[in-house]
CSV table of C-alpha atoms and ligand atoms in Angstrom, one decimal:
chain,number,residue,atom,x,y,z
F,1,UNK,CA,69.6,73.3,39.2
F,2,UNK,CA,67.3,74.7,41.7
F,3,UNK,CA,68.6,76.7,44.5
F,4,UNK,CA,66.7,78.8,47.0
F,5,UNK,CA,68.4,82.3,47.3
F,6,UNK,CA,66.4,84.2,49.9
F,7,UNK,CA,68.4,87.4,49.3
F,8,UNK,CA,67.1,87.6,45.7
F,9,UNK,CA,63.5,87.7,46.9
F,10,UNK,CA,62.6,84.4,45.4
F,11,UNK,CA,62.5,85.7,41.8
F,12,UNK,CA,63.4,83.6,38.9
F,13,UNK,CA,66.9,84.0,37.4
F,14,UNK,CA,68.4,83.3,34.0
F,15,UNK,CA,70.2,80.1,33.2
F,16,UNK,CA,73.7,81.9,33.3
F,17,UNK,CA,73.1,83.1,36.8
F,18,UNK,CA,71.6,79.7,37.8
F,19,UNK,CA,74.8,77.8,36.6
F,20,UNK,CA,76.9,80.3,38.6
F,21,UNK,CA,75.1,79.7,41.7
F,22,UNK,CA,75.3,75.9,41.3
F,23,UNK,CA,79.1,76.3,41.0
F,24,UNK,CA,79.1,78.5,44.1
F,25,UNK,CA,77.0,76.0,46.0
F,26,UNK,CA,79.5,73.2,45.1
F,27,UNK,CA,82.4,75.5,46.2
F,28,UNK,CA,80.6,76.1,49.4
F,29,UNK,CA,81.1,72.6,50.4
F,30,UNK,CA,84.7,73.1,50.7
F,31,UNK,CA,84.5,76.2,52.7
F,32,UNK,CA,85.1,75.4,56.3
F,33,UNK,CA,82.1,76.4,58.6
F,34,UNK,CA,80.3,74.6,61.5
F,35,UNK,CA,77.8,71.9,60.6
F,36,UNK,CA,74.3,73.0,59.8
F,37,UNK,CA,75.6,76.5,58.9
F,38,UNK,CA,74.8,77.9,55.3
F,39,UNK,CA,77.5,79.6,53.2
F,40,UNK,CA,75.6,82.9,53.6
F,41,UNK,CA,75.8,82.7,57.4
F,42,UNK,CA,79.3,81.5,57.6
F,43,UNK,CA,80.8,84.7,58.5
F,44,UNK,CA,78.8,84.7,61.8
F,45,UNK,CA,80.8,81.6,62.7
F,46,UNK,CA,84.3,82.6,62.5
F,47,UNK,CA,86.6,80.0,64.0
F,48,UNK,CA,88.1,80.8,67.3
F,49,UNK,CA,86.4,84.0,67.8
F,50,UNK,CA,83.6,84.1,70.3
F,51,UNK,CA,80.2,83.5,68.8
F,52,UNK,CA,77.3,85.9,69.3
F,53,UNK,CA,73.8,84.5,69.0
F,54,UNK,CA,72.3,85.6,65.9
F,55,UNK,CA,69.5,87.3,68.0
F,56,UNK,CA,72.3,89.1,69.9
F,57,UNK,CA,71.2,87.7,73.1
F,58,UNK,CA,74.5,86.1,74.3
F,59,UNK,CA,78.0,85.6,73.5
F,60,UNK,CA,79.8,82.3,74.0
F,61,UNK,CA,83.3,80.8,73.3
F,62,UNK,CA,83.5,79.5,69.7
F,63,UNK,CA,84.1,75.8,70.9
F,64,UNK,CA,80.6,75.9,72.5
F,65,UNK,CA,79.0,76.1,69.0
F,66,UNK,CA,77.7,72.8,68.2
F,67,UNK,CA,78.7,71.3,71.5
F,68,UNK,CA,75.2,69.8,71.9
F,69,UNK,CA,74.2,72.3,74.6
F,70,UNK,CA,71.7,75.0,73.8
F,71,UNK,CA,73.0,78.5,74.7
F,72,UNK,CA,71.1,80.9,72.6
F,73,UNK,CA,67.5,81.5,72.7
F,74,UNK,CA,67.2,81.3,69.0
F,75,UNK,CA,69.1,78.1,68.8
F,76,UNK,CA,71.7,79.6,66.4
F,77,UNK,CA,74.5,78.2,68.4
F,78,UNK,CA,73.4,74.5,67.7
F,79,UNK,CA,72.8,74.6,63.9
F,80,UNK,CA,74.3,71.1,63.7
F,81,UNK,CA,72.9,69.3,66.7
F,82,UNK,CA,69.4,68.8,68.0
F,83,UNK,CA,70.1,70.5,71.3
F,84,UNK,CA,67.9,73.7,70.7
F,85,UNK,CA,64.2,73.0,70.0
F,86,UNK,CA,64.1,76.0,67.6
F,87,UNK,CA,67.3,75.8,65.7
F,88,UNK,CA,67.6,75.4,61.8
F,89,UNK,CA,70.0,73.0,60.1
F,90,UNK,CA,71.1,73.8,56.6
F,91,UNK,CA,71.6,71.0,54.3
F,92,UNK,CA,73.7,72.1,51.2
F,93,UNK,CA,72.2,69.1,49.1
F,94,UNK,CA,74.9,69.4,46.3
F,95,UNK,CA,73.2,68.5,43.1
F,96,UNK,CA,69.7,69.7,44.3
F,97,UNK,CA,68.2,72.4,46.1
F,98,UNK,CA,69.6,73.4,49.5
F,99,UNK,CA,67.3,73.6,52.4
F,100,UNK,CA,66.8,74.4,56.1
F,101,UNK,CA,65.3,71.7,58.2
F,102,UNK,CA,64.5,72.1,62.0
F,103,UNK,CA,67.7,71.2,63.9
F,104,UNK,CA,65.6,69.1,66.2
F,105,UNK,CA,65.3,66.7,63.1
F,106,UNK,CA,69.2,66.2,63.2
F,107,UNK,CA,70.3,62.6,64.0
F,108,UNK,CA,66.6,61.6,64.8
F,109,UNK,CA,67.0,58.5,62.6
F,110,UNK,CA,64.9,59.9,59.7
F,111,UNK,CA,66.8,61.1,56.6
F,112,UNK,CA,65.6,64.7,55.9
F,113,UNK,CA,68.2,66.1,53.7
F,114,UNK,CA,68.8,64.4,50.3
F,115,UNK,CA,72.6,64.7,51.0
F,116,UNK,CA,72.1,62.6,54.3
F,117,UNK,CA,74.2,65.0,56.4
F,118,UNK,CA,71.3,65.5,58.8
F,119,UNK,CA,72.0,61.9,60.1
F,120,UNK,CA,75.6,61.9,60.7
F,121,UNK,CA,75.6,60.2,64.0
F,122,UNK,CA,72.4,58.3,64.3
F,123,UNK,CA,73.3,55.1,62.7
F,124,UNK,CA,70.5,55.6,60.3
F,125,UNK,CA,71.5,54.6,56.6
F,126,UNK,CA,70.6,57.4,54.3
F,127,UNK,CA,71.2,57.4,50.7
F,128,UNK,CA,72.4,60.5,48.9
F,129,UNK,CA,69.4,61.0,46.5
F,130,UNK,CA,70.3,64.7,45.7
F,131,UNK,CA,71.6,64.1,42.2
F,132,UNK,CA,68.6,61.9,41.3
F,133,UNK,CA,66.1,64.3,42.8
F,134,UNK,CA,68.0,67.3,41.2
F,135,UNK,CA,67.9,65.5,37.8
F,136,UNK,CA,64.2,64.8,38.0
F,137,UNK,CA,63.3,68.4,39.0
F,138,UNK,CA,65.4,69.8,36.3
F,139,UNK,CA,63.8,67.5,33.8
F,140,UNK,CA,60.4,68.6,35.3
F,141,UNK,CA,61.4,72.3,35.1
F,142,UNK,CA,62.6,71.8,31.6
F,143,UNK,CA,59.3,70.2,30.5
F,144,UNK,CA,57.4,73.1,32.3
F,145,UNK,CA,59.6,75.6,30.6
F,146,UNK,CA,58.9,74.0,27.1
F,147,UNK,CA,55.2,74.0,28.0
F,148,UNK,CA,55.4,77.6,29.0
F,149,UNK,CA,57.2,78.5,25.8
F,150,UNK,CA,54.6,76.6,23.7
F,151,UNK,CA,51.8,78.0,25.6
F,152,UNK,CA,53.1,81.5,25.3
F,153,UNK,CA,53.4,81.0,21.6
F,154,UNK,CA,49.9,79.9,21.4
F,155,UNK,CA,48.9,82.9,23.5
F,156,UNK,CA,50.3,85.3,20.9
F,157,UNK,CA,48.0,83.6,18.4
F,158,UNK,CA,45.0,84.0,20.8
F,159,UNK,CA,45.8,87.6,21.3
F,160,UNK,CA,46.0,88.2,17.5
F,161,UNK,CA,42.8,86.3,17.0
F,162,UNK,CA,41.1,88.2,19.8
F,163,UNK,CA,42.1,91.6,18.2
F,164,UNK,CA,40.7,90.5,14.9
F,165,UNK,CA,37.7,89.2,16.3
F,166,UNK,CA,37.1,92.3,18.4
F,167,UNK,CA,37.5,94.3,15.3
F,168,UNK,CA,35.0,92.1,13.4
F,169,UNK,CA,32.6,92.5,16.3
F,170,UNK,CA,32.8,96.3,16.1
F,171,UNK,CA,32.3,96.2,12.3
F,172,UNK,CA,29.3,93.9,12.8
F,173,UNK,CA,28.0,96.2,15.5
F,174,UNK,CA,28.1,99.2,13.2
F,175,UNK,CA,26.5,97.3,10.5
F,176,UNK,CA,23.7,96.1,12.9
F,177,UNK,CA,23.2,99.6,14.2
F,178,UNK,CA,22.5,100.7,10.6
F,179,UNK,CA,20.1,97.7,10.2
F,180,UNK,CA,18.4,98.8,13.2
F,181,UNK,CA,18.0,102.3,12.2
F,182,UNK,CA,16.5,100.9,8.8
F,183,UNK,CA,14.1,98.6,10.6
F,184,UNK,CA,13.0,101.5,12.9
F,185,UNK,CA,11.9,103.3,9.8
F,186,UNK,CA,10.3,100.3,8.4
F,187,UNK,CA,8.4,99.7,11.6
F,188,UNK,CA,7.1,103.2,11.7
F,189,UNK,CA,6.0,103.3,8.1
F,190,UNK,CA,4.3,99.8,8.5
F,191,UNK,CA,2.7,101.0,11.6
F,192,UNK,CA,1.2,103.8,9.6
F,193,UNK,CA,0.1,101.5,6.8
F,194,UNK,CA,-1.4,99.1,9.4
F,195,UNK,CA,-3.2,101.9,11.3
F,196,UNK,CA,-4.6,103.3,8.0
F,197,UNK,CA,-5.8,99.8,7.0
F,198,UNK,CA,-7.3,99.2,10.4
F,199,UNK,CA,-9.5,102.2,10.5
F,200,UNK,CA,-11.9,101.2,7.5
F,201,UNK,CA,-11.6,97.5,8.5
F,202,UNK,CA,-12.9,98.5,12.1
F,203,UNK,CA,-15.7,100.6,10.5
F,204,UNK,CA,-16.8,97.9,8.1
F,205,UNK,CA,-16.7,95.4,11.0
F,206,UNK,CA,-18.7,97.6,13.2
F,207,UNK,CA,-21.2,98.1,10.4
F,208,UNK,CA,-21.6,94.3,10.0
F,209,UNK,CA,-21.7,93.8,13.7
F,210,UNK,CA,-24.4,96.6,14.2
F,211,UNK,CA,-26.5,95.2,11.5
F,212,UNK,CA,-26.3,91.7,13.0
F,213,UNK,CA,-27.2,93.1,16.5
F,214,UNK,CA,-30.3,94.6,15.0
F,215,UNK,CA,-31.2,91.3,13.3
F,216,UNK,CA,-30.8,89.6,16.6
F,217,UNK,CA,-32.7,92.3,18.4
F,218,UNK,CA,-35.6,92.0,16.1
F,219,UNK,CA,-35.5,88.2,16.4
F,220,UNK,CA,-35.5,88.4,20.1
F,221,UNK,CA,-38.3,90.7,20.2
F,222,UNK,CA,-40.3,88.3,18.0
F,223,UNK,CA,-39.4,85.4,20.3
F,224,UNK,CA,-40.5,87.3,23.2
F,225,UNK,CA,-43.6,88.2,21.6
F,226,UNK,CA,-44.4,84.5,20.8
F,227,UNK,CA,-43.6,83.7,24.3
F,228,UNK,CA,-46.0,86.4,25.6
F,229,UNK,CA,-48.8,84.9,23.2
F,230,UNK,CA,-48.1,81.4,24.4
F,231,UNK,CA,-48.3,82.6,28.1
F,232,UNK,CA,-51.5,84.5,27.5
F,233,UNK,CA,-53.1,81.2,26.2
F,234,UNK,CA,-51.8,79.3,29.1
F,235,UNK,CA,-53.2,81.9,31.5
F,236,UNK,CA,-56.5,82.2,29.7
F,237,UNK,CA,-58.0,79.1,31.5
F,238,UNK,CA,-61.5,79.7,30.1
F,239,UNK,CA,-60.3,80.8,26.8
F,240,UNK,CA,-62.5,83.8,26.8
F,241,UNK,CA,-59.8,86.1,25.3
F,242,UNK,CA,-59.1,87.8,28.6
F,243,UNK,CA,-56.8,87.3,31.4
F,244,UNK,CA,-58.6,87.9,34.7
F,245,UNK,CA,-57.2,88.4,38.3
F,246,UNK,CA,-58.4,84.9,39.1
F,247,UNK,CA,-56.5,83.5,36.3
F,248,UNK,CA,-53.2,85.4,37.4
F,249,UNK,CA,-53.8,84.1,40.9
F,250,UNK,CA,-53.4,80.4,39.8
F,251,UNK,CA,-49.6,81.4,39.5
F,252,UNK,CA,-48.2,81.6,43.1
F,253,UNK,CA,-44.6,82.3,41.6
F,254,UNK,CA,-46.1,85.8,40.7
F,255,UNK,CA,-46.4,86.7,44.3
F,256,UNK,CA,-44.6,90.0,44.9
F,257,UNK,CA,-44.9,90.4,48.8
F,258,UNK,CA,-43.3,87.0,49.5
F,259,UNK,CA,-46.2,85.4,51.3
F,260,UNK,CA,-46.5,82.7,48.5
F,261,UNK,CA,-50.1,83.8,47.5
F,262,UNK,CA,-51.0,86.2,44.8
F,263,UNK,CA,-53.7,88.4,46.4
F,264,UNK,CA,-56.5,90.1,44.5
F,265,UNK,CA,-54.7,93.3,45.0
F,266,UNK,CA,-51.4,91.9,43.7
F,267,UNK,CA,-53.1,90.4,40.7
F,268,UNK,CA,-54.8,93.7,39.8
F,269,UNK,CA,-51.5,95.5,40.1
F,270,UNK,CA,-49.9,92.9,37.8
F,271,UNK,CA,-52.8,93.5,35.4
F,272,UNK,CA,-52.0,97.3,35.5
F,273,UNK,CA,-54.8,98.3,37.8
F,274,UNK,CA,-57.6,96.8,35.8
F,275,UNK,CA,-59.6,93.4,36.5
F,276,UNK,CA,-58.9,91.8,33.2
F,277,UNK,CA,-56.7,92.5,29.9
F,278,UNK,CA,-57.1,91.3,26.4
F,279,UNK,CA,-54.1,90.0,24.4
F,280,UNK,CA,-52.9,93.3,23.2
F,281,UNK,CA,-53.0,94.9,26.7
F,282,UNK,CA,-51.2,91.8,28.0
F,283,UNK,CA,-48.5,92.3,25.6
F,284,UNK,CA,-48.1,95.8,26.2
F,285,UNK,CA,-48.6,96.2,29.9
F,286,UNK,CA,-48.5,92.8,31.8
F,287,UNK,CA,-46.0,90.6,30.1
F,288,UNK,CA,-42.9,92.7,30.9
F,289,UNK,CA,-43.9,92.7,34.5
F,290,UNK,CA,-44.2,89.0,34.9
F,291,UNK,CA,-41.9,87.5,32.3
F,292,UNK,CA,-38.9,86.9,34.5
F,293,UNK,CA,-41.1,85.2,37.4
F,294,UNK,CA,-43.5,83.3,35.3
F,295,UNK,CA,-43.3,79.5,35.3
F,296,UNK,CA,-44.8,77.9,32.3
F,297,UNK,CA,-47.6,75.2,32.9
F,298,UNK,CA,-46.2,73.4,30.0
F,299,UNK,CA,-42.7,71.9,30.6
F,300,UNK,CA,-42.3,71.6,26.8
F,301,UNK,CA,-42.5,75.2,25.6
F,302,UNK,CA,-44.1,75.6,22.1
F,303,UNK,CA,-41.3,78.2,21.5
F,304,UNK,CA,-38.2,76.4,22.2
F,305,UNK,CA,-35.0,78.4,22.9
F,306,UNK,CA,-32.8,78.4,20.0
F,307,UNK,CA,-29.4,78.8,21.7
F,308,UNK,CA,-26.3,78.1,19.9
F,309,UNK,CA,-28.1,77.6,16.6
F,310,UNK,CA,-27.1,78.9,13.3
F,311,UNK,CA,-29.5,81.7,14.0
F,312,UNK,CA,-27.2,83.1,16.9
F,313,UNK,CA,-24.1,83.1,14.8
F,314,UNK,CA,-22.9,86.1,13.2
F,315,UNK,CA,-23.0,85.7,9.4
F,316,UNK,CA,-19.8,85.8,7.4
F,317,UNK,CA,-18.5,89.1,6.5
F,318,UNK,CA,-19.6,90.5,3.1
F,319,UNK,CA,-17.0,90.4,0.4
F,320,UNK,CA,-16.1,94.1,0.7
F,321,UNK,CA,-15.6,94.0,4.4
F,322,UNK,CA,-13.5,90.8,4.1
F,323,UNK,CA,-11.3,92.5,1.6
F,324,UNK,CA,-10.7,95.3,4.2
F,325,UNK,CA,-9.9,92.7,6.7
F,326,UNK,CA,-7.5,90.9,4.5
F,327,UNK,CA,-5.7,94.1,3.7
F,328,UNK,CA,-5.5,95.1,7.4
F,329,UNK,CA,-4.4,91.6,8.3
F,330,UNK,CA,-1.6,91.7,5.8
F,331,UNK,CA,-0.5,95.1,7.0
F,332,UNK,CA,-0.5,93.7,10.7
F,333,UNK,CA,1.7,90.7,9.5
F,334,UNK,CA,4.1,92.9,7.7
F,335,UNK,CA,4.2,95.3,10.7
F,336,UNK,CA,4.8,92.5,13.3
F,337,UNK,CA,7.4,90.8,11.1
F,338,UNK,CA,9.3,94.1,10.9
F,339,UNK,CA,9.0,94.6,14.6
F,340,UNK,CA,10.4,91.0,15.1
F,341,UNK,CA,13.3,91.7,12.8
F,342,UNK,CA,13.9,94.9,14.8
F,343,UNK,CA,13.8,93.1,18.1
F,344,UNK,CA,16.3,90.4,16.6
F,345,UNK,CA,18.6,93.1,15.5
F,346,UNK,CA,18.5,94.9,19.0
F,347,UNK,CA,19.2,91.5,20.6
F,348,UNK,CA,22.2,90.9,18.4
F,349,UNK,CA,23.5,94.5,19.2
F,350,UNK,CA,22.9,93.9,22.9
F,351,UNK,CA,24.9,90.6,23.0
F,352,UNK,CA,27.8,92.0,21.0
F,353,UNK,CA,27.9,95.1,23.2
F,354,UNK,CA,27.9,92.9,26.3
F,355,UNK,CA,30.7,90.8,25.0
F,356,UNK,CA,32.7,93.9,24.0
F,357,UNK,CA,32.4,95.1,27.5
F,358,UNK,CA,33.9,91.9,29.2
F,359,UNK,CA,37.4,92.2,30.4
F,360,UNK,CA,39.2,89.4,28.5
F,361,UNK,CA,42.7,90.2,30.1
F,362,UNK,CA,45.2,92.7,29.3
F,363,UNK,CA,45.7,91.7,25.7
F,364,UNK,CA,42.2,90.0,25.2
F,365,UNK,CA,43.9,86.7,25.6
F,366,UNK,CA,41.0,85.2,27.3
F,367,UNK,CA,38.3,86.2,24.7
F,368,UNK,CA,38.4,82.9,22.9
F,369,UNK,CA,36.8,81.2,25.8
F,370,UNK,CA,33.8,83.3,25.5
F,371,UNK,CA,30.8,81.1,24.4
F,372,UNK,CA,32.8,77.9,25.3
F,373,UNK,CA,32.2,75.4,28.1
F,374,UNK,CA,34.7,73.0,29.6
F,375,UNK,CA,33.7,70.0,31.5
F,376,UNK,CA,35.3,67.8,34.1
F,377,UNK,CA,33.7,64.6,35.5
F,378,UNK,CA,34.2,63.4,39.0
F,379,UNK,CA,32.8,60.3,40.7
F,380,UNK,CA,29.5,62.0,41.5
F,381,UNK,CA,29.2,65.1,39.1
F,382,UNK,CA,29.8,66.6,35.8
F,383,UNK,CA,31.2,70.1,36.5
F,384,UNK,CA,30.9,72.6,33.7
F,385,UNK,CA,32.8,75.9,33.5
F,386,UNK,CA,31.6,78.3,30.9
F,387,UNK,CA,34.1,81.2,31.2
F,388,UNK,CA,32.6,84.6,31.6
F,389,UNK,CA,29.2,83.0,31.9
F,390,UNK,CA,28.7,80.4,34.5
F,391,UNK,CA,29.8,77.4,36.4
F,392,UNK,CA,27.4,74.3,37.0
F,393,UNK,CA,27.3,70.8,38.6
F,394,UNK,CA,25.1,68.1,37.3
F,395,UNK,CA,24.8,64.7,39.0
F,396,UNK,CA,26.4,62.1,36.7
F,397,UNK,CA,23.5,59.6,37.3
F,398,UNK,CA,20.5,62.0,36.5
F,399,UNK,CA,19.0,65.0,38.2
F,400,UNK,CA,19.0,68.5,37.3
F,401,UNK,CA,21.9,71.0,37.0
F,402,UNK,CA,22.8,73.2,39.9
F,403,UNK,CA,24.3,76.5,39.5
F,404,UNK,CA,27.6,77.0,41.2
F,405,UNK,CA,27.7,80.7,40.2
F,406,UNK,CA,27.5,83.2,37.4
F,407,UNK,CA,30.5,85.4,36.1
F,408,UNK,CA,31.4,88.0,38.5
F,409,UNK,CA,34.9,89.3,38.1
F,410,UNK,CA,38.5,88.7,38.0
F,411,UNK,CA,39.6,88.1,41.6
F,412,UNK,CA,43.4,87.5,41.8
F,413,UNK,CA,45.5,89.4,44.0
F,414,UNK,CA,46.5,93.0,43.0
F,415,UNK,CA,49.6,92.1,41.4
F,416,UNK,CA,48.2,89.1,39.5
F,417,UNK,CA,44.6,90.0,39.1
F,418,UNK,CA,43.9,87.7,35.9
F,419,UNK,CA,44.8,84.5,37.9
F,420,UNK,CA,41.7,83.8,39.4
F,421,UNK,CA,38.0,84.0,38.1
F,422,UNK,CA,35.1,84.5,40.4
F,423,UNK,CA,31.7,83.1,39.8
F,424,UNK,CA,28.9,83.9,42.4
F,425,UNK,CA,25.0,84.1,43.0
F,426,UNK,CA,24.6,80.4,42.4
F,427,UNK,CA,21.8,78.1,43.6
F,428,UNK,CA,21.2,78.8,47.3
F,429,UNK,CA,22.8,76.1,49.6
F,430,UNK,CA,20.5,74.7,52.2
F,431,UNK,CA,21.2,76.6,55.5
F,432,UNK,CA,24.1,78.1,53.8
F,433,UNK,CA,25.3,80.8,51.2
F,434,UNK,CA,24.6,80.9,47.6
F,435,UNK,CA,26.9,78.6,45.7
F,436,UNK,CA,30.1,80.4,44.4
F,437,UNK,CA,33.2,79.2,42.7
F,438,UNK,CA,36.8,80.5,42.4
F,439,UNK,CA,38.7,79.3,39.2
F,440,UNK,CA,42.3,79.4,39.6
F,441,UNK,CA,44.2,79.6,36.4
F,442,UNK,CA,47.4,78.1,35.4
F,443,UNK,CA,49.7,77.9,32.2
F,444,UNK,CA,49.0,74.8,29.9
F,445,UNK,CA,49.0,74.0,26.2
F,446,UNK,CA,45.5,73.0,26.5
F,447,UNK,CA,42.3,74.7,27.8
F,448,UNK,CA,40.9,72.4,30.3
F,449,UNK,CA,39.5,72.0,33.9
F,450,UNK,CA,42.3,70.3,35.8
F,451,UNK,CA,40.5,69.8,39.1
F,452,UNK,CA,37.5,70.6,41.2
F,453,UNK,CA,36.9,70.6,44.9
F,454,UNK,CA,34.7,72.1,47.5
F,455,UNK,CA,37.0,73.5,50.1
F,456,UNK,CA,34.0,74.6,52.2
F,457,UNK,CA,30.4,73.6,51.8
F,458,UNK,CA,28.9,75.3,48.6
F,459,UNK,CA,32.2,77.1,47.9
F,460,UNK,CA,33.9,75.5,45.0
F,461,UNK,CA,37.4,75.6,43.6
F,462,UNK,CA,38.4,74.7,40.0
F,463,UNK,CA,41.9,74.7,38.7
F,464,UNK,CA,41.9,75.6,35.0
F,465,UNK,CA,44.8,75.6,32.5
F,466,UNK,CA,45.1,77.7,29.5
F,467,UNK,CA,47.7,79.0,27.2
F,468,UNK,CA,46.4,82.5,27.8
F,469,UNK,CA,47.9,82.4,31.3
F,470,UNK,CA,51.5,81.5,30.0
F,471,UNK,CA,54.3,84.0,30.4
F,472,UNK,CA,57.3,84.3,28.6
F,473,UNK,CA,60.1,82.3,30.6
F,474,UNK,CA,57.8,81.5,33.5
F,475,UNK,CA,56.5,77.9,33.6
F,476,UNK,CA,53.3,78.6,35.3
F,477,UNK,CA,52.8,82.3,35.1
F,478,UNK,CA,52.5,82.3,38.9
F,479,UNK,CA,54.6,83.6,41.8
F,480,UNK,CA,57.2,81.1,42.6
F,481,UNK,CA,60.3,81.4,44.6
F,482,UNK,CA,62.3,78.4,43.1
F,483,UNK,CA,64.7,78.5,40.3
K,501,LIG,C1,24.7,69.3,46.7
K,501,LIG,C2,26.0,69.7,46.0
K,501,LIG,C3,27.1,69.6,47.0
K,501,LIG,C4,26.8,70.6,48.1
K,501,LIG,C5,25.4,70.2,48.8
K,501,LIG,C6,25.1,71.0,49.9
K,501,LIG,O1,24.8,68.0,47.0
K,501,LIG,O2,25.8,70.9,45.4
K,501,LIG,O3,28.3,70.1,46.3
K,501,LIG,O4,27.7,70.4,49.1
K,501,LIG,O5,24.6,70.2,47.8
K,501,LIG,O6,23.9,70.8,50.5
């Protein structure tokens, strides 16, 4: 039986006290008092004694109480009529929970109280549904109480599991820290091995490269000389074995003052201050000065450029160098494998440390949700809650996931901190805040998202049931004022 008892501050009471109150409520029906007055207030309305308005504003003869004329400003003289706009009518509702209704609802033709007493003179036909309602509510409360009991039992297991898992994690952490120290030593020694192997490797590679550079330089020199020879032949129009100023002047691209013509003076300068040169002087003195500008008369050069041919490619390393390279390569691989293992251990340590720092409730009862996700599908979206991690929304019919926030903190009121979870810094909302979600917890056998809503744009609310929220003897762990 549920009875609202204001004087007890709305706290839940034991079954014994509850039954006592039911009996008292039934007895109250027999106590004489004006219509609409509660048992508790009965003593303000003593028969034949002048009545003082409950706000003290006025005293009237007793027979003016409920005379359908409003005398008191607070409406307290007319609890059982609709004369005062602000009065309160008390229905006892035997069999169910008593309640106050605005006295303006008295005899308005609408049945408000389940015991029908508010419609005593309106002609409305009301059925007394208190027993039925009371029964249903009791059944419901019974079910809730059973659920709370079961949930609370499950919670004990969750707490135990969390304790065990925390201990396991701490052990694992210690183990990983040892592993980390070992890997650090390994990495350092393999670094030394690697560096020791890389030194001779680099030297051998440099030697090989230098030798190759020399070969190439010699080859280039030869090529250049061949080109100079060819050019000499081209320029030596009369084939007398000398290049003269005239012959130079037939090549306007060799002009140096930009007038498009090679003057005699310019030709003489190019020839190194003499009027003609033989092939040796051409090679030594002239060629270097003209090779960049000179355009061959013959499109098809006799000495073709050999770019990209085998000749330009550095030959394979000799066996000895290759052995050094292989040894260094092996050392590099071993070093980077060890480094990788060290990083992996560090990552594992990081994630365990992070988990150990999360506040999983007074007794760790919420720890089991870590690494889990719970989904709920609505018409449009699939909502996903991954406790202590994130909340997301994904369109049901394709499209990418939108973050509705990442784990921030417990955000219930001071006296019930672990009743609400807050997730924020989600995907930005167009012309609005970053998305965020409040998750309101309730007691239930199962861990599941019960509902999702968006009370204001991009601010979401989820209802989430979990045995971890169940409390002994309280059906929903929350703050309720009903018995
Ligand atoms: C998407 C969803 C909605 C949200 C709007 C805001 O459609 O994330 O929940 O209200 O964006 O633009």
